[in-house]
PDB file of C-alpha atoms and ligand atoms in Angstrom:
ATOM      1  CA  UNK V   1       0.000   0.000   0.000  1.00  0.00           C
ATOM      2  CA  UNK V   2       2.897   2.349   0.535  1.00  0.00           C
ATOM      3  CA  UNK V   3       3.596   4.286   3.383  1.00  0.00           C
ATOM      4  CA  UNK V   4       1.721   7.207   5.134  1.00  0.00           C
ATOM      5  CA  UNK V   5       2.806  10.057   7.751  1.00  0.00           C
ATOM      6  CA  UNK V   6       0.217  11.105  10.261  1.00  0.00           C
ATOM      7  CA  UNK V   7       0.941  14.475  11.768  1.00  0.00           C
ATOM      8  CA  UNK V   8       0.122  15.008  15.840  1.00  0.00           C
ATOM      9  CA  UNK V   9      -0.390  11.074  15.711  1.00  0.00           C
ATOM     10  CA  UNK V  10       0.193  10.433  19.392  1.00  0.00           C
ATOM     11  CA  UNK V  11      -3.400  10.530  20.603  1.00  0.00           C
ATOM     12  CA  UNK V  12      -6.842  11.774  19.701  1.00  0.00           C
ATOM     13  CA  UNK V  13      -7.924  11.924  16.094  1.00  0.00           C
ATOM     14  CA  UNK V  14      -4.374  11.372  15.003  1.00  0.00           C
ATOM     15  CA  UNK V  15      -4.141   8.008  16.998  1.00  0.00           C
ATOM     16  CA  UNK V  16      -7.224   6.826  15.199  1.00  0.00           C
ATOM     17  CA  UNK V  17      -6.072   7.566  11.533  1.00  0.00           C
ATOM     18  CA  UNK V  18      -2.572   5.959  12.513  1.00  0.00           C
ATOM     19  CA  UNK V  19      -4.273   2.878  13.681  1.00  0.00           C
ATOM     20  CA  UNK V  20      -6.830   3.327  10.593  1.00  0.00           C
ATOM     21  CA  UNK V  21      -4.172   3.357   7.720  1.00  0.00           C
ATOM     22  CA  UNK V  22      -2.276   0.657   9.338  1.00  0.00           C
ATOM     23  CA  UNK V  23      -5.201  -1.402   9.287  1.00  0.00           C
ATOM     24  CA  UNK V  24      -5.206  -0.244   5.602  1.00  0.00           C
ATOM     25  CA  UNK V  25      -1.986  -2.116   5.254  1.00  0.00           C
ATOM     26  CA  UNK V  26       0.204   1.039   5.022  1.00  0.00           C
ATOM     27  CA  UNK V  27       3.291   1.822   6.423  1.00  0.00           C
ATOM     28  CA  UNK V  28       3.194   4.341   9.063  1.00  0.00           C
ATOM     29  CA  UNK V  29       5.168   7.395  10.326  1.00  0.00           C
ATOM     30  CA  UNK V  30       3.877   8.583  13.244  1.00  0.00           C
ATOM     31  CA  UNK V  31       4.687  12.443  14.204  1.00  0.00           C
ATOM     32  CA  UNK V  32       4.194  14.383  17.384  1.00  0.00           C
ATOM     33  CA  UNK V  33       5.991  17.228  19.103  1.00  0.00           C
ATOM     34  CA  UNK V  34       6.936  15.585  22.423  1.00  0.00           C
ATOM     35  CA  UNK V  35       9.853  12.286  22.934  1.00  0.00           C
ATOM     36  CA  UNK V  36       8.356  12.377  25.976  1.00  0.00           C
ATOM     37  CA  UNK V  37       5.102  10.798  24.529  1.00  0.00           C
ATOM     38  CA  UNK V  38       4.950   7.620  25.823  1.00  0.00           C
ATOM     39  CA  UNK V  39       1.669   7.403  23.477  1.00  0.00           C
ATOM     40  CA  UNK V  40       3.330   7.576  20.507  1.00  0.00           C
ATOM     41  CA  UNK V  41       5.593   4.514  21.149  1.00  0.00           C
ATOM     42  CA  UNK V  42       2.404   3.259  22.147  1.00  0.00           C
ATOM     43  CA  UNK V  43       0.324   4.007  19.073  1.00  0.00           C
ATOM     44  CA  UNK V  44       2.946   2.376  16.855  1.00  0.00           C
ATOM     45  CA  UNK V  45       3.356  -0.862  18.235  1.00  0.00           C
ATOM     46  CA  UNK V  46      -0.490  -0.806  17.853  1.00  0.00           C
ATOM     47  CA  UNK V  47       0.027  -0.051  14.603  1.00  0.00           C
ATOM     48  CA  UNK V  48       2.634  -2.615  14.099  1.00  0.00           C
ATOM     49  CA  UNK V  49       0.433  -5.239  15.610  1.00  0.00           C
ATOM     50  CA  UNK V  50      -1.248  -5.174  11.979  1.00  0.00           C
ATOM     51  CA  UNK V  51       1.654  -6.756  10.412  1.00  0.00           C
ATOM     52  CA  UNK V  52       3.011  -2.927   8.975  1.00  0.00           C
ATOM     53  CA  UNK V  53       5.772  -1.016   9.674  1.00  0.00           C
ATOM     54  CA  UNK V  54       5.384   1.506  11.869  1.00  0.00           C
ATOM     55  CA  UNK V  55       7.651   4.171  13.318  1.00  0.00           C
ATOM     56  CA  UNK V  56       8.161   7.826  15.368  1.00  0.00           C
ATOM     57  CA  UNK V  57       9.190  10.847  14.118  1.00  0.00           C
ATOM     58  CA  UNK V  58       9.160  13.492  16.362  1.00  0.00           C
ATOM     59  CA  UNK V  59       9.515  17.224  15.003  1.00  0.00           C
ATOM     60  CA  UNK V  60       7.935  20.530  15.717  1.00  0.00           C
ATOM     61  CA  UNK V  61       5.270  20.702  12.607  1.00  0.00           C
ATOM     62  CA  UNK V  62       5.350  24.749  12.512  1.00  0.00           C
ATOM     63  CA  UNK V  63       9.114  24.962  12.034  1.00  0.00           C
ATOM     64  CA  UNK V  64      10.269  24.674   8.414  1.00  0.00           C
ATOM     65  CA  UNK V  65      13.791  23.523   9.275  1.00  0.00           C
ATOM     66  CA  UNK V  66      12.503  20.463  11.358  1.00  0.00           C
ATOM     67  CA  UNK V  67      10.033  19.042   8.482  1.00  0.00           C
ATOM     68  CA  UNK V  68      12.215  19.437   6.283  1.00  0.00           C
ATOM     69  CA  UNK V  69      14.775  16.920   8.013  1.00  0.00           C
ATOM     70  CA  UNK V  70      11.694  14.940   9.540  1.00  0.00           C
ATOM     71  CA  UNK V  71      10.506  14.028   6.033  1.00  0.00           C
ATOM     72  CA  UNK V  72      13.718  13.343   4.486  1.00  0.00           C
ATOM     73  CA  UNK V  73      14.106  11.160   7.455  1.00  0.00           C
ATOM     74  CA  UNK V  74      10.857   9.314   6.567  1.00  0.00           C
ATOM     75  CA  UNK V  75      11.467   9.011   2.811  1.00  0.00           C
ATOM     76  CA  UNK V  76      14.644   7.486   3.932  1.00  0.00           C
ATOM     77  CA  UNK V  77      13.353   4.894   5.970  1.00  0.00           C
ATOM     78  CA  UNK V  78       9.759   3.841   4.383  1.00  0.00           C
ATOM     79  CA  UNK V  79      11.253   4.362   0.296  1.00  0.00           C
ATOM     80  CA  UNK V  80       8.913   7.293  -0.674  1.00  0.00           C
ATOM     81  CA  UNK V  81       5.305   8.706   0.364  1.00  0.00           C
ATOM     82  CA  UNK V  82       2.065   7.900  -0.505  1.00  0.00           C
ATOM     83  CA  UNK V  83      -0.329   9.446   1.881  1.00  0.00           C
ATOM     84  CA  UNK V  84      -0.045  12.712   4.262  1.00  0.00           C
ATOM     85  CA  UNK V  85      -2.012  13.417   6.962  1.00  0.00           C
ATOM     86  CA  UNK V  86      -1.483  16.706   8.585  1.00  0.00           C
ATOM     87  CA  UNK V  87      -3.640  16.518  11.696  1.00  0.00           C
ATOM     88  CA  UNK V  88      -1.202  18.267  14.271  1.00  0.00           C
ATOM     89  CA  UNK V  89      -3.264  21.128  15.959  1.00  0.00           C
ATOM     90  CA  UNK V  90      -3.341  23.016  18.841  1.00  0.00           C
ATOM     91  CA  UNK V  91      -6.436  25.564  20.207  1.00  0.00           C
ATOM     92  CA  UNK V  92      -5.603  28.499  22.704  1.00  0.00           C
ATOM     93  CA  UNK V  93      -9.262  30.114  22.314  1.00  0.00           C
ATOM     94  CA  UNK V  94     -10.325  33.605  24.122  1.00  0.00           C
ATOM     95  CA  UNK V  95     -12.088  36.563  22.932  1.00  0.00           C
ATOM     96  CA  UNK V  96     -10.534  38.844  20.421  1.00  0.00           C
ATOM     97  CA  UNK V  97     -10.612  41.855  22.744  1.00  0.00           C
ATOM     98  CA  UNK V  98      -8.720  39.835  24.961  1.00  0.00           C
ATOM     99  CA  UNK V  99      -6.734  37.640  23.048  1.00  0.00           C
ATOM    100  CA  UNK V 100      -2.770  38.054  22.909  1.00  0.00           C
ATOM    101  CA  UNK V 101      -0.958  38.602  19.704  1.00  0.00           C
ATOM    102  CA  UNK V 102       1.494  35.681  20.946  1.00  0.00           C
ATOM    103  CA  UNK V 103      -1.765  33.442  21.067  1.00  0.00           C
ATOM    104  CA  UNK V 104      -2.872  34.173  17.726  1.00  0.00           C
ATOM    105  CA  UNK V 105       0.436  33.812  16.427  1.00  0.00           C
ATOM    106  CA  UNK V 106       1.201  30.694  17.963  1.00  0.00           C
ATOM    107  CA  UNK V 107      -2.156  28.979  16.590  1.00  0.00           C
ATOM    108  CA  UNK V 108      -1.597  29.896  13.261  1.00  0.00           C
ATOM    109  CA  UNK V 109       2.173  28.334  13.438  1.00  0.00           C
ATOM    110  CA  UNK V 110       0.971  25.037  14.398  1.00  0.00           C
ATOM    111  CA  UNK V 111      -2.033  24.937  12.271  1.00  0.00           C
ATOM    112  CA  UNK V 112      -1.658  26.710   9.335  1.00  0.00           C
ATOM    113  CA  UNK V 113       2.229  27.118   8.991  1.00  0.00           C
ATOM    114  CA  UNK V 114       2.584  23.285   9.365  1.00  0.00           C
ATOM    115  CA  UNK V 115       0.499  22.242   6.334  1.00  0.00           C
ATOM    116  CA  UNK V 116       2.543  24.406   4.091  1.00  0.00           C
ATOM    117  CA  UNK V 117       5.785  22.905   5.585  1.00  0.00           C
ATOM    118  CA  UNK V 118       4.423  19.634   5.386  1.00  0.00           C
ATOM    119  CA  UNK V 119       2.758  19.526   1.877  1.00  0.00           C
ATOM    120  CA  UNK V 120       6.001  21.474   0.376  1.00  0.00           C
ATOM    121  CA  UNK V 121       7.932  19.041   1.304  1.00  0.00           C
ATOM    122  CA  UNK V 122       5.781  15.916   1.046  1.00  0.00           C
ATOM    123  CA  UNK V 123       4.322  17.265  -2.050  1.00  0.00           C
ATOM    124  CA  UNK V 124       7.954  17.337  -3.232  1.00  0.00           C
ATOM    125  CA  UNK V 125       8.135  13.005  -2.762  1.00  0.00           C
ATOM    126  CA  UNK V 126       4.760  12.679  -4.447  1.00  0.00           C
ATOM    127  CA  UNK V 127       5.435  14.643  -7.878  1.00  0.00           C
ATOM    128  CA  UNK V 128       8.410  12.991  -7.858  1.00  0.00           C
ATOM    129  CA  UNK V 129       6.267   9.556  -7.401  1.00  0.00           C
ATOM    130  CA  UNK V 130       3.629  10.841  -9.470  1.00  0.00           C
ATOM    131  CA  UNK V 131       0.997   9.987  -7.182  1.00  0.00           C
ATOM    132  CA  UNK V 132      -0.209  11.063  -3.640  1.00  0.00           C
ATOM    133  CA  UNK V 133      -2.532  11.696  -1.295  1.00  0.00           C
ATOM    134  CA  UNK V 134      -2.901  15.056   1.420  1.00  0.00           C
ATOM    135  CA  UNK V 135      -5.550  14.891   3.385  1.00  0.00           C
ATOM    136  CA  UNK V 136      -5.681  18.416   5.887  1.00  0.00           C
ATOM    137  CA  UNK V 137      -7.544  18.310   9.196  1.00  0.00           C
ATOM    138  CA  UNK V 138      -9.793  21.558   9.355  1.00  0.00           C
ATOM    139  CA  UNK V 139     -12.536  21.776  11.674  1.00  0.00           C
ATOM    140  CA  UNK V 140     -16.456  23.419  10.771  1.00  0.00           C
ATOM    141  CA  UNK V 141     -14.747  26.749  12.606  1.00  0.00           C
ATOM    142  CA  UNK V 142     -13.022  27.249   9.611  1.00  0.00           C
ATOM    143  CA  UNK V 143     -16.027  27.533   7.491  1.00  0.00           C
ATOM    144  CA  UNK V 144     -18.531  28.584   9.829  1.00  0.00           C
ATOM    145  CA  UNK V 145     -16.176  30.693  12.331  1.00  0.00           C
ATOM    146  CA  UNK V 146     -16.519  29.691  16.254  1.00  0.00           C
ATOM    147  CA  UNK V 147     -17.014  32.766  18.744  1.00  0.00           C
ATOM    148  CA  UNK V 148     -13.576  32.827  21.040  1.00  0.00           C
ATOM    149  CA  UNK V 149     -11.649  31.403  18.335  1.00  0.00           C
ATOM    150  CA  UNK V 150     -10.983  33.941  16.297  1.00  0.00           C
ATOM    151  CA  UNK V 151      -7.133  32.720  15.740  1.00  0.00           C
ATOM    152  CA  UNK V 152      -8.429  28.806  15.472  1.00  0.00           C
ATOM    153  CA  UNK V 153     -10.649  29.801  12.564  1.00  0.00           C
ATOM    154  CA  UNK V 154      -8.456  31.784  10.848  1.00  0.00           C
ATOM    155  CA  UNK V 155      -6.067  29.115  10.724  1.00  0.00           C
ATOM    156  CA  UNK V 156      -8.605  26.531   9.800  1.00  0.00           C
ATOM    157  CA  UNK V 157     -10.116  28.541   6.515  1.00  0.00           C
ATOM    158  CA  UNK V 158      -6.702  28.808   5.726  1.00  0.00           C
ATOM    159  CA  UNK V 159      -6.019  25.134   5.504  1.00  0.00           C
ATOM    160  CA  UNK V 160      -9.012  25.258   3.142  1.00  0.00           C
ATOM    161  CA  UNK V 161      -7.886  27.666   0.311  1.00  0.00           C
ATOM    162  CA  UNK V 162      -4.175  25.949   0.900  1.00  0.00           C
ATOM    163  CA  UNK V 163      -5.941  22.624   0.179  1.00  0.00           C
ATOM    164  CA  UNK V 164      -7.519  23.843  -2.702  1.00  0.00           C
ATOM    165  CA  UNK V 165      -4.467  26.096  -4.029  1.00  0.00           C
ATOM    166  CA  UNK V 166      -2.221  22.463  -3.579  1.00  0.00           C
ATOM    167  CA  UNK V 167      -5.313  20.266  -5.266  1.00  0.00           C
ATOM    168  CA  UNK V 168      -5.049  22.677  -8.498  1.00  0.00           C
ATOM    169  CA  UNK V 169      -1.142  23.348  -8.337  1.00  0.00           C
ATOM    170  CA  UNK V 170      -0.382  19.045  -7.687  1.00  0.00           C
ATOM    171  CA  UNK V 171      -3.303  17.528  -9.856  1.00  0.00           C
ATOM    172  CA  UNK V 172      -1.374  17.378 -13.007  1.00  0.00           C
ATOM    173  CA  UNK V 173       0.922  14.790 -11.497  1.00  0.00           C
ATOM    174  CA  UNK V 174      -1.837  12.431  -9.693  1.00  0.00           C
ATOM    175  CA  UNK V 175      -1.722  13.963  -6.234  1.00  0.00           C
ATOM    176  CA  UNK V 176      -5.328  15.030  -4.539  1.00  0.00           C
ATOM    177  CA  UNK V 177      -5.723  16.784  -2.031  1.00  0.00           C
ATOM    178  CA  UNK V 178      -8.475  17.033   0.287  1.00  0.00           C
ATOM    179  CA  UNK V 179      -9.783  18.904   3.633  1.00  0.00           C
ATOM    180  CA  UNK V 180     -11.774  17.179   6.571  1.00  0.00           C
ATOM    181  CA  UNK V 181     -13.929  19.491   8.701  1.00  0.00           C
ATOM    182  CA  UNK V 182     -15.113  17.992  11.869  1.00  0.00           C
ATOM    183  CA  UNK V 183     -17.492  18.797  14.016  1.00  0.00           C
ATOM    184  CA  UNK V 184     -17.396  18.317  18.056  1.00  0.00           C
ATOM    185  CA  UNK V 185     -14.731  15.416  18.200  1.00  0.00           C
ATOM    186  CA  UNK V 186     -14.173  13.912  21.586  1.00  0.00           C
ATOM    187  CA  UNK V 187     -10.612  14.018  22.542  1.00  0.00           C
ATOM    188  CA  UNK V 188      -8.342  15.688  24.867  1.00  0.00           C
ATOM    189  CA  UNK V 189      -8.785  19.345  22.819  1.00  0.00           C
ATOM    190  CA  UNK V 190     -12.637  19.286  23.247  1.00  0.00           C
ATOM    191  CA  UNK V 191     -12.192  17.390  26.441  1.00  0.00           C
ATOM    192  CA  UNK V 192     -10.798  21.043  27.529  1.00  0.00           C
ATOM    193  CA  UNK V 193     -14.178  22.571  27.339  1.00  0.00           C
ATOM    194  CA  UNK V 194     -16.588  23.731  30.196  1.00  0.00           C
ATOM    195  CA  UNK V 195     -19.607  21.642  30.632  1.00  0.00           C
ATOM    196  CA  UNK V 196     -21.674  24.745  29.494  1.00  0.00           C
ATOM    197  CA  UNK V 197     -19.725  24.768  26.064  1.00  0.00           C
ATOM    198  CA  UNK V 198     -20.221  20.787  25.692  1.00  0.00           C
ATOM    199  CA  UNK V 199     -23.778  21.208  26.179  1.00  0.00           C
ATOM    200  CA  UNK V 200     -24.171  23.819  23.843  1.00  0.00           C
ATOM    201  CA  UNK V 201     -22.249  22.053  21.064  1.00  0.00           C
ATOM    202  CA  UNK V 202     -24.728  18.843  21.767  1.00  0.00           C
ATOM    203  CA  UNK V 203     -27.819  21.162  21.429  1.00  0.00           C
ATOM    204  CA  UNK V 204     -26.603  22.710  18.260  1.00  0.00           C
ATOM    205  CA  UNK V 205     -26.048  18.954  16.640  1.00  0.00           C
ATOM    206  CA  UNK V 206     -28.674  17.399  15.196  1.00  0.00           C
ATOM    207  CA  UNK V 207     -27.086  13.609  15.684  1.00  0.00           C
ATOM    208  CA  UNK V 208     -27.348  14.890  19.357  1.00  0.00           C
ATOM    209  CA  UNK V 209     -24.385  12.558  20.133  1.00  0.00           C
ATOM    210  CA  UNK V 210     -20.322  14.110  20.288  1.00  0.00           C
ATOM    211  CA  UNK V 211     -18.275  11.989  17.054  1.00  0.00           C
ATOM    212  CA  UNK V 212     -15.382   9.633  17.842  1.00  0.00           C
ATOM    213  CA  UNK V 213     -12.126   9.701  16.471  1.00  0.00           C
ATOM    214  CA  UNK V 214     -12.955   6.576  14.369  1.00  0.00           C
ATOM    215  CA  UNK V 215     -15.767   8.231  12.356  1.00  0.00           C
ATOM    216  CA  UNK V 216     -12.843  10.918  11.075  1.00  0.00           C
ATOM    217  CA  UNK V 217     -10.337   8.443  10.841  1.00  0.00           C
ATOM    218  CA  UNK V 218     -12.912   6.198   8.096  1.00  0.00           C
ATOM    219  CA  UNK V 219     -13.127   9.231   6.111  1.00  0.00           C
ATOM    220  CA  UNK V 220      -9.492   9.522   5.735  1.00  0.00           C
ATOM    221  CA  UNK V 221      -9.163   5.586   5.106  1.00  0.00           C
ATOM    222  CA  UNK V 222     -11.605   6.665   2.177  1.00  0.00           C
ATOM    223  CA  UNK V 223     -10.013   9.735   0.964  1.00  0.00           C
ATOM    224  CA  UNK V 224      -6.722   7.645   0.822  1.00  0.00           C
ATOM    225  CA  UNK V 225      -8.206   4.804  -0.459  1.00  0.00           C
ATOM    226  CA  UNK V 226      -9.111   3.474  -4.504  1.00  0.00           C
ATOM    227  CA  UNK V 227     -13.109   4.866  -4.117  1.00  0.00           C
ATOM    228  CA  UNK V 228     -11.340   8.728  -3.035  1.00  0.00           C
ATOM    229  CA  UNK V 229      -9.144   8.445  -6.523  1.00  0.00           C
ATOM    230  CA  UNK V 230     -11.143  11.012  -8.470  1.00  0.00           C
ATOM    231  CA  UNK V 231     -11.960  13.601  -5.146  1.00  0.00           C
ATOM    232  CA  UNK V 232      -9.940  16.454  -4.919  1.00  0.00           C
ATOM    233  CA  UNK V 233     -10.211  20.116  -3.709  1.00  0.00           C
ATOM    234  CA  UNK V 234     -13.055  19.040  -1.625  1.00  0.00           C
ATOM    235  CA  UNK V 235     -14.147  19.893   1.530  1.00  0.00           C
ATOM    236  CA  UNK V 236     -16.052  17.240   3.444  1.00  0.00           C
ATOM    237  CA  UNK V 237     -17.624  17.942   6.872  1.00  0.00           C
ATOM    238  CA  UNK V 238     -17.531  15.178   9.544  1.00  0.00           C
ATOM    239  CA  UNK V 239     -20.231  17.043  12.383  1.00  0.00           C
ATOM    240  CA  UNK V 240     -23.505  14.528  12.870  1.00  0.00           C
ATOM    241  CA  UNK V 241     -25.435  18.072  11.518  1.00  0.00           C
ATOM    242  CA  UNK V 242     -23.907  20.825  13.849  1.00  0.00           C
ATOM    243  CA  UNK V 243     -23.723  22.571  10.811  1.00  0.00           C
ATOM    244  CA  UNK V 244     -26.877  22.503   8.855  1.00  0.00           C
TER     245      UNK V 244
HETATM  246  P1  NAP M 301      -5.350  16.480  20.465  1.00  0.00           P
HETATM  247  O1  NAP M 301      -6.009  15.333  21.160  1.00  0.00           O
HETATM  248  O2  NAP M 301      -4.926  17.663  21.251  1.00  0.00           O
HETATM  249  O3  NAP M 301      -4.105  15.908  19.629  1.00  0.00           O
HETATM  250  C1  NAP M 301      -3.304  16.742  18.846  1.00  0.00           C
HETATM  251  C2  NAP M 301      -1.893  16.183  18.854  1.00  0.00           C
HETATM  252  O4  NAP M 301      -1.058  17.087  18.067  1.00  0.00           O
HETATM  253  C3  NAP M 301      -1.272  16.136  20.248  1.00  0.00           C
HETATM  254  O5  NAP M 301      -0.605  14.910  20.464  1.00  0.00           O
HETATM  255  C4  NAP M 301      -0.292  17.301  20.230  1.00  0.00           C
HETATM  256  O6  NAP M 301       0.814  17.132  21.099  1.00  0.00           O
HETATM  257  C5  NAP M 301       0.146  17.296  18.785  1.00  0.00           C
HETATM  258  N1  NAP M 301       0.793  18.559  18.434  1.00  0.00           N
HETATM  259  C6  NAP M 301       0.495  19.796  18.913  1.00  0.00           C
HETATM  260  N2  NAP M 301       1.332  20.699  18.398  1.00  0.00           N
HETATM  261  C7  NAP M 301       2.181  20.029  17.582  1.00  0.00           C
HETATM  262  C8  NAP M 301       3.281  20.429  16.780  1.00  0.00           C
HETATM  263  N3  NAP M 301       3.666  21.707  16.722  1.00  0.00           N
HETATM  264  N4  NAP M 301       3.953  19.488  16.084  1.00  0.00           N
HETATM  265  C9  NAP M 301       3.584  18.185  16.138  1.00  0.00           C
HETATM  266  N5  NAP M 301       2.549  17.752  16.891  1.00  0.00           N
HETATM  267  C10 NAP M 301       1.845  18.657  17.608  1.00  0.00           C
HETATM  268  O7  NAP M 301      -6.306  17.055  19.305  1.00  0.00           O
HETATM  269  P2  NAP M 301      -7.457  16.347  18.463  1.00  0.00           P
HETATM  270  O8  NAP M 301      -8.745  16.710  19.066  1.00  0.00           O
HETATM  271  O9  NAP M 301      -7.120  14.930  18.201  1.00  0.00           O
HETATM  272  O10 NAP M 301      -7.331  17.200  17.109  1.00  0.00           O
HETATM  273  C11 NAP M 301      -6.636  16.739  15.949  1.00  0.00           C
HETATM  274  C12 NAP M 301      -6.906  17.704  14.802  1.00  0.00           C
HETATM  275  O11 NAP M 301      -8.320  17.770  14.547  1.00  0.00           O
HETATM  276  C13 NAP M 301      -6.478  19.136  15.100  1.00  0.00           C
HETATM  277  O12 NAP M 301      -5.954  19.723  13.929  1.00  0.00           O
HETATM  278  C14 NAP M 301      -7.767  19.814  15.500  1.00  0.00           C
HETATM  279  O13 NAP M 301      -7.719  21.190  15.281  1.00  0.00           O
HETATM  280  C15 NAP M 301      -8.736  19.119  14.579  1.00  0.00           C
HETATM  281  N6  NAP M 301     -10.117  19.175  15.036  1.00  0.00           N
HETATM  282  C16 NAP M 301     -10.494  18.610  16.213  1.00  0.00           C
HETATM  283  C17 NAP M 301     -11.831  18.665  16.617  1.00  0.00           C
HETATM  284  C18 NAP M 301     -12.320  18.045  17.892  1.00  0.00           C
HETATM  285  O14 NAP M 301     -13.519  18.211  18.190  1.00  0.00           O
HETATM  286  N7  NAP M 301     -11.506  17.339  18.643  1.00  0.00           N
HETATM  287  C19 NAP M 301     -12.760  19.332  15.805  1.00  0.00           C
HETATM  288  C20 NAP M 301     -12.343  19.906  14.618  1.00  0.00           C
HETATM  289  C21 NAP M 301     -11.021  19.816  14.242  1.00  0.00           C
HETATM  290  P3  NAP M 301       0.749  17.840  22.582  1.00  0.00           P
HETATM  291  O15 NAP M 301      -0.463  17.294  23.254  1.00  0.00           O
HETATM  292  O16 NAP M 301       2.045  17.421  23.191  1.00  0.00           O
HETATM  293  O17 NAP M 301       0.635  19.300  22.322  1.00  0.00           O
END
């Protein structure tokens, strides 16, 4: 199947499309920011446990310099790229009135930054191969917008244009590229969230249940997958209806 790099892969929604695309049969480079993730370790050997190759790369996403060497590092050891995840992401919500310029700058590092690091250099791999897949986690606040997350959403829309810019720019030489909006996801991030917030989000959905890390995960599998071959530049929302 080839082999795939899942960005912020140590828990949450990036555990789940690790363990996903393993399960897939691909090879699987698993990136966080932290050595000190015991999880990561963790998620790999799960991932190994489906008879793939599986290993960490750890690297700060939003700094050029560090993908750069973290994906040469990956070509080096898996023989080439087929699929790219970038799911790292980070929230530090707040008003605007009382947000500080370090918090909106540090959001749109790690969210927005990262996917142009990533796909430059990824993308690099895959014209090379002639074939690819990017699929970029955004989230329904970058098409909607989210009150107190004024920074989260900018960085979110972004990774929508850059998915579309990259689907037009990389089509010619059989790459797609794709973004994934979820919805209320439960994980650590949302896990963050006052009870009042959580309740709210529930109200506002009409599948009146939170989604798992699974459900975006199988919509990656797709994406990456034979049946997502001719889908590119698209935006798919994962919410259960918090949207409509
Ligand atoms: P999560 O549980 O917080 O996991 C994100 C992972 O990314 C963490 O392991 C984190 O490490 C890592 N990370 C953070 N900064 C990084 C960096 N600079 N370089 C490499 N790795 C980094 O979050 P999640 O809920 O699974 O979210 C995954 C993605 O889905 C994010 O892009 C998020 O914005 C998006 N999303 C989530 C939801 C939701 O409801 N959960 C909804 C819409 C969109 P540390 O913990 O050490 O920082």
């Amino acid at each position: 199947m080839g082999a795939a790099i899942v960005t912020g892969a140590g828990q949450g929604i990036g555990e789940a499309i690790a363990l996903r695309l393993a399960q897939d049969g691909f090879d699987i480079a698993i990136n966080d920011i932290s050595a000190a993730l015991e999880s990561a370790q963790a998620v790999a050997e799960k991932c190994r446990a489906h008879g793939v190759k599986a290993e960490c790369f750890f690297a700060d996403v939003s700094s050029y310099d560090e993908c750069e060497k973290m994906v040469k590092e990956i070509e080096k050891t898996f023989g080439g790229i087929d699929v790219l995840v970038n799911n790292a992401g980070i929230t530090r919500d707040g008003l605007m009135a009382r947000m500080s310029e370090e918090n909106y700058d540090k959001v749109i590092a790690v969210n927005q930054k990262s996917v142009f690091n990533m796909m430059k250099f990824c993308g690099t791999t895959m014209m090379r191969q002639r074939s690819g897949r990017i699929i970029n986690i955004s989230s329904v606040a970058g098409v909607h917008g989210n009150m107190g997350q004024i920074n989260y959403s900018a960085s979110k829309a972004a990774v929508i244009g850059m998915s579309k810019s990259a689907a037009k720019e990389l089509g010619r030489r059989g790459i797609t590229v794709n973004a994934i909006a979820p919805g209320f996801i439960s994980t650590a991030m949302t896990d963050a969230l006052t009870d009042e917030q959580k309740k709210t989000m529930l109200e506002l959905t009409a599948l009146r249940r939170y989604g798992t890390p699974q459900e975006v995960a199988g919509t990656v599998s797709f994406l990456a997958g034979k049946d997502g071959a001719y889908i590119t530049g698209q935006v798919i929302e994962i919410s259960g209806g918090l949207t409509i």
